[in-house]
Amino acid sequence: MMVASTILGNLSLAKTMGVSVNGISANYTALVKRQDELITFMREGVRSTAKKKGVELIEGRGRLAGRGKVALDDTTLHFKNIILATGAHWVQPDFPGADLEEVSTTDYLLTAEVLPQRVLLYGRSPWLIEIAQFLRRFDCVATLVTPDQRILSDESKTITARLTKVLRNEGITIATGGQITAINKESDGLHVELNSKAGGEMLAVDRVITLERRAAIKELGLNTIGLEEGQPYLTVNEKMETGVEGVYAIGDLTGPPSLHYSHRAAAMGLVAAENAMGNNASLNPQTIPRILFTQPQIACVGITAKQAKEAGHDVLVGSAPYSMNPFGMLISENEGIVEIVTDREYGELLGAHFIGTAAAEMVGQAILVMQMEAPFEWLSEAPFPHPTLSESLAEAARDALERAIYLP
Ligand SMILES: Cc1cc2nc3c(=O)[nH]c(=O)nc-3n(C[C@H](O)[C@H](O)[C@H](O)COP(=O)(O)OP(=O)(O)OC[C@H]3O[C@@H](n4cnc5c(N)ncnc54)[C@H](O)[C@@H]3O)c2cc1C
């Protein structure tokens, strides 16, 4: 869906380059059909690869039934090692009207045949931001309401301010510090009563989409192996061990919603599998990126300058806007920027924060530097290809060293 959204977003750039495309239409039914075909194809691919590699797949709802035991329907299966990966479950909001048919989770979009005209997206989740942009580009009136004081409130203010500006310019209404107090169904749609920074107001929409997911920790039988069921998520160490011998856990089950990323789950899965098979693997949680496939994309890894100062670092920051990057100028990237956060004394890269085209691809270079614990100066010395946006990462490093080339 976000790829389709980006294609639509690129049309305005095409126009500035003299490429005009007439008769544009966005057909949601066709998009969902392609999505379903891709999911089926990928699922079958995983199934057959697993089979070829000797993985036996037993389907059903499992529950721990003591150490080394999983109960599945009437059978009890025995294992030497177990990796728990039950993900997260949806949490229904508690305002009056939350149980109305037109109030749903984002799953609704996976099966909807036609998109609603007016949609209110409610919650803290970053995925709601992607969805708001997608809906707007598919001609819906989109309103984003977050209880936080700003969208992506954990990220640097530079990143969130630039993204907020882009979204508002596209016609998305953003209400921060907002709470839904009630929803009533009336003849002209849902009447949503809202408290936000701007005060109390009522909005009429056709659908409300909420997104809150929490670790699926309950009904797992954790108590049968001596683990606490009442905690918000399962805590694991860098080896994905839960503290009970032979029991590992990965993914959304092991973290708060702000850490719910599929690449985190996958990286944890690899580490858990290695260790369960007798190898010795570990994962540095600091190197897990936070990505958003909006246009412009967001990609952040490590900590912000504010967090670094709070942690006691002598902070050195460097930044490079895409508007000063030769390729960025070619593609009119006005909002893009790379910010790096480093430790002045040790030259350690503490964080890298991107907004702009290809941000999700470029953050990998910063992750590698962090993973290798290499001095950030190396970024300033590496011969990045020209003209590419990746030169901005080198330029941000040079900026931190007061050796910027493109910056005035
Ligand atoms: C709208 C939306 C968009 C997102 N977009 C992105 C994105 O662009 N990039 C990104 O990195 N992440 C994204 N995420 C987050 C990502 O989907 C999750 O972080 C990821 O799927 C977590 O993987 P997991 O394996 O921990 O859990 P899941 O993928 O949730 O898998 C857990 C599985 O375990 C099953 N299960 C649960 N309990 C049991 C049981 N007792 N017995 C048997 N099976 C059980 C569940 O049915 C489920 O199939 C998005 C999430 C949402 C909601």
PDB file of N, CA and C in Angstrom, residues 68-107:
ATOM      1  N   GLY A  68       9.569 -27.799  28.775  1.00  0.00           N
ATOM      2  CA  GLY A  68       9.782 -28.667  27.610  1.00  0.00           C
ATOM      3  C   GLY A  68       8.506 -29.227  27.010  1.00  0.00           C
ATOM      4  N   LYS A  69       7.348 -28.716  27.455  1.00  0.00           N
ATOM      5  CA  LYS A  69       6.075 -29.276  26.957  1.00  0.00           C
ATOM      6  C   LYS A  69       5.169 -28.185  26.382  1.00  0.00           C
ATOM      7  N   VAL A  70       4.556 -28.497  25.221  1.00  0.00           N
ATOM      8  CA  VAL A  70       3.567 -27.592  24.626  1.00  0.00           C
ATOM      9  C   VAL A  70       2.285 -28.375  24.387  1.00  0.00           C
ATOM     10  N   ALA A  71       1.182 -27.857  24.932  1.00  0.00           N
ATOM     11  CA  ALA A  71      -0.112 -28.520  24.728  1.00  0.00           C
ATOM     12  C   ALA A  71      -0.761 -27.955  23.483  1.00  0.00           C
ATOM     13  N   LEU A  72      -1.201 -28.847  22.609  1.00  0.00           N
ATOM     14  CA  LEU A  72      -1.830 -28.429  21.353  1.00  0.00           C
ATOM     15  C   LEU A  72      -3.077 -29.294  21.183  1.00  0.00           C
ATOM     16  N   ASP A  73      -4.244 -28.694  21.308  1.00  0.00           N
ATOM     17  CA  ASP A  73      -5.497 -29.455  21.343  1.00  0.00           C
ATOM     18  C   ASP A  73      -5.367 -30.587  22.384  1.00  0.00           C
ATOM     19  N   ASP A  74      -5.525 -31.846  21.945  1.00  0.00           N
ATOM     20  CA  ASP A  74      -5.485 -32.944  22.928  1.00  0.00           C
ATOM     21  C   ASP A  74      -4.085 -33.535  23.104  1.00  0.00           C
ATOM     22  N   THR A  75      -3.135 -33.028  22.334  1.00  0.00           N
ATOM     23  CA  THR A  75      -1.792 -33.628  22.379  1.00  0.00           C
ATOM     24  C   THR A  75      -0.816 -32.785  23.191  1.00  0.00           C
ATOM     25  N   THR A  76       0.171 -33.445  23.745  1.00  0.00           N
ATOM     26  CA  THR A  76       1.267 -32.710  24.385  1.00  0.00           C
ATOM     27  C   THR A  76       2.544 -33.054  23.627  1.00  0.00           C
ATOM     28  N   LEU A  77       3.218 -31.987  23.156  1.00  0.00           N
ATOM     29  CA  LEU A  77       4.453 -32.188  22.393  1.00  0.00           C
ATOM     30  C   LEU A  77       5.642 -31.889  23.312  1.00  0.00           C
ATOM     31  N   HIS A  78       6.746 -32.610  23.089  1.00  0.00           N
ATOM     32  CA  HIS A  78       7.922 -32.458  23.968  1.00  0.00           C
ATOM     33  C   HIS A  78       9.092 -31.866  23.184  1.00  0.00           C
ATOM     34  N   PHE A  79       9.760 -30.892  23.782  1.00  0.00           N
ATOM     35  CA  PHE A  79      10.895 -30.234  23.111  1.00  0.00           C
ATOM     36  C   PHE A  79      12.024 -30.000  24.101  1.00  0.00           C
ATOM     37  N   LYS A  80      13.262 -29.965  23.532  1.00  0.00           N
ATOM     38  CA  LYS A  80      14.411 -29.620  24.384  1.00  0.00           C
ATOM     39  C   LYS A  80      14.437 -28.098  24.562  1.00  0.00           C
ATOM     40  N   ASN A  81      14.231 -27.390  23.464  1.00  0.00           N
ATOM     41  CA  ASN A  81      14.227 -25.923  23.504  1.00  0.00           C
ATOM     42  C   ASN A  81      12.952 -25.374  22.863  1.00  0.00           C
ATOM     43  N   ILE A  82      12.474 -24.265  23.382  1.00  0.00           N
ATOM     44  CA  ILE A  82      11.250 -23.649  22.845  1.00  0.00           C
ATOM     45  C   ILE A  82      11.507 -22.159  22.598  1.00  0.00           C
ATOM     46  N   ILE A  83      11.073 -21.670  21.433  1.00  0.00           N
ATOM     47  CA  ILE A  83      11.160 -20.220  21.169  1.00  0.00           C
ATOM     48  C   ILE A  83       9.732 -19.676  21.134  1.00  0.00           C
ATOM     49  N   LEU A  84       9.422 -18.804  22.067  1.00  0.00           N
ATOM     50  CA  LEU A  84       8.077 -18.210  22.113  1.00  0.00           C
ATOM     51  C   LEU A  84       8.035 -17.001  21.174  1.00  0.00           C
ATOM     52  N   ALA A  85       7.037 -16.965  20.303  1.00  0.00           N
ATOM     53  CA  ALA A  85       6.958 -15.874  19.311  1.00  0.00           C
ATOM     54  C   ALA A  85       5.493 -15.575  19.026  1.00  0.00           C
ATOM     55  N   THR A  86       4.736 -15.271  20.066  1.00  0.00           N
ATOM     56  CA  THR A  86       3.284 -15.096  19.891  1.00  0.00           C
ATOM     57  C   THR A  86       2.886 -13.664  19.524  1.00  0.00           C
ATOM     58  N   GLY A  87       3.857 -12.784  19.364  1.00  0.00           N
ATOM     59  CA  GLY A  87       3.554 -11.438  18.873  1.00  0.00           C
ATOM     60  C   GLY A  87       2.763 -10.586  19.847  1.00  0.00           C
ATOM     61  N   ALA A  88       1.872  -9.767  19.269  1.00  0.00           N
ATOM     62  CA  ALA A  88       1.057  -8.849  20.077  1.00  0.00           C
ATOM     63  C   ALA A  88      -0.408  -9.045  19.712  1.00  0.00           C
ATOM     64  N   HIS A  89      -1.289  -8.608  20.593  1.00  0.00           N
ATOM     65  CA  HIS A  89      -2.719  -8.676  20.260  1.00  0.00           C
ATOM     66  C   HIS A  89      -3.320  -7.277  20.292  1.00  0.00           C
ATOM     67  N   TRP A  90      -4.464  -7.135  19.631  1.00  0.00           N
ATOM     68  CA  TRP A  90      -5.127  -5.828  19.552  1.00  0.00           C
ATOM     69  C   TRP A  90      -5.757  -5.488  20.894  1.00  0.00           C
ATOM     70  N   VAL A  91      -5.713  -4.203  21.217  1.00  0.00           N
ATOM     71  CA  VAL A  91      -6.375  -3.739  22.432  1.00  0.00           C
ATOM     72  C   VAL A  91      -7.516  -2.819  22.004  1.00  0.00           C
ATOM     73  N   GLN A  92      -8.723  -3.157  22.466  1.00  0.00           N
ATOM     74  CA  GLN A  92      -9.866  -2.308  22.105  1.00  0.00           C
ATOM     75  C   GLN A  92      -9.874  -1.063  22.999  1.00  0.00           C
ATOM     76  N   PRO A  93     -10.046   0.129  22.408  1.00  0.00           N
ATOM     77  CA  PRO A  93     -10.101   1.325  23.261  1.00  0.00           C
ATOM     78  C   PRO A  93     -11.310   1.280  24.192  1.00  0.00           C
ATOM     79  N   ASP A  94     -11.275   2.115  25.254  1.00  0.00           N
ATOM     80  CA  ASP A  94     -12.356   1.982  26.244  1.00  0.00           C
ATOM     81  C   ASP A  94     -13.352   3.147  26.227  1.00  0.00           C
ATOM     82  N   PHE A  95     -13.322   4.009  25.181  1.00  0.00           N
ATOM     83  CA  PHE A  95     -14.308   5.099  25.163  1.00  0.00           C
ATOM     84  C   PHE A  95     -15.672   4.552  24.706  1.00  0.00           C
ATOM     85  N   PRO A  96     -16.776   5.205  25.123  1.00  0.00           N
ATOM     86  CA  PRO A  96     -18.094   4.759  24.687  1.00  0.00           C
ATOM     87  C   PRO A  96     -18.189   4.813  23.155  1.00  0.00           C
ATOM     88  N   GLY A  97     -18.671   3.756  22.555  1.00  0.00           N
ATOM     89  CA  GLY A  97     -18.790   3.713  21.096  1.00  0.00           C
ATOM     90  C   GLY A  97     -17.656   2.920  20.453  1.00  0.00           C
ATOM     91  N   ALA A  98     -16.699   2.465  21.263  1.00  0.00           N
ATOM     92  CA  ALA A  98     -15.550   1.726  20.707  1.00  0.00           C
ATOM     93  C   ALA A  98     -15.996   0.405  20.077  1.00  0.00           C
ATOM     94  N   ASP A  99     -17.168  -0.075  20.488  1.00  0.00           N
ATOM     95  CA  ASP A  99     -17.619  -1.376  19.968  1.00  0.00           C
ATOM     96  C   ASP A  99     -18.488  -1.242  18.697  1.00  0.00           C
ATOM     97  N   LEU A 100     -18.642  -0.023  18.185  1.00  0.00           N
ATOM     98  CA  LEU A 100     -19.435   0.150  16.953  1.00  0.00           C
ATOM     99  C   LEU A 100     -18.753  -0.544  15.772  1.00  0.00           C
ATOM    100  N   GLU A 101     -19.554  -1.002  14.806  1.00  0.00           N
ATOM    101  CA  GLU A 101     -18.998  -1.733  13.664  1.00  0.00           C
ATOM    102  C   GLU A 101     -18.002  -0.875  12.870  1.00  0.00           C
ATOM    103  N   GLU A 102     -18.265   0.435  12.820  1.00  0.00           N
ATOM    104  CA  GLU A 102     -17.413   1.337  12.017  1.00  0.00           C
ATOM    105  C   GLU A 102     -16.157   1.772  12.755  1.00  0.00           C
ATOM    106  N   VAL A 103     -15.977   1.254  13.956  1.00  0.00           N
ATOM    107  CA  VAL A 103     -14.734   1.528  14.693  1.00  0.00           C
ATOM    108  C   VAL A 103     -13.914   0.245  14.635  1.00  0.00           C
ATOM    109  N   SER A 104     -12.781   0.301  13.938  1.00  0.00           N
ATOM    110  CA  SER A 104     -12.065  -0.960  13.717  1.00  0.00           C
ATOM    111  C   SER A 104     -10.563  -0.781  13.870  1.00  0.00           C
ATOM    112  N   THR A 105      -9.840  -1.885  13.739  1.00  0.00           N
ATOM    113  CA  THR A 105      -8.377  -1.831  13.741  1.00  0.00           C
ATOM    114  C   THR A 105      -7.921  -1.635  12.288  1.00  0.00           C
ATOM    115  N   THR A 106      -6.614  -1.536  12.111  1.00  0.00           N
ATOM    116  CA  THR A 106      -6.082  -1.360  10.758  1.00  0.00           C
ATOM    117  C   THR A 106      -6.316  -2.599   9.892  1.00  0.00           C
ATOM    118  N   ASP A 107      -6.604  -3.737  10.510  1.00  0.00           N
ATOM    119  CA  ASP A 107      -6.876  -4.965   9.743  1.00  0.00           C
ATOM    120  C   ASP A 107      -8.031  -4.761   8.762  1.00  0.00           C
TER     121      ASP A 107
END
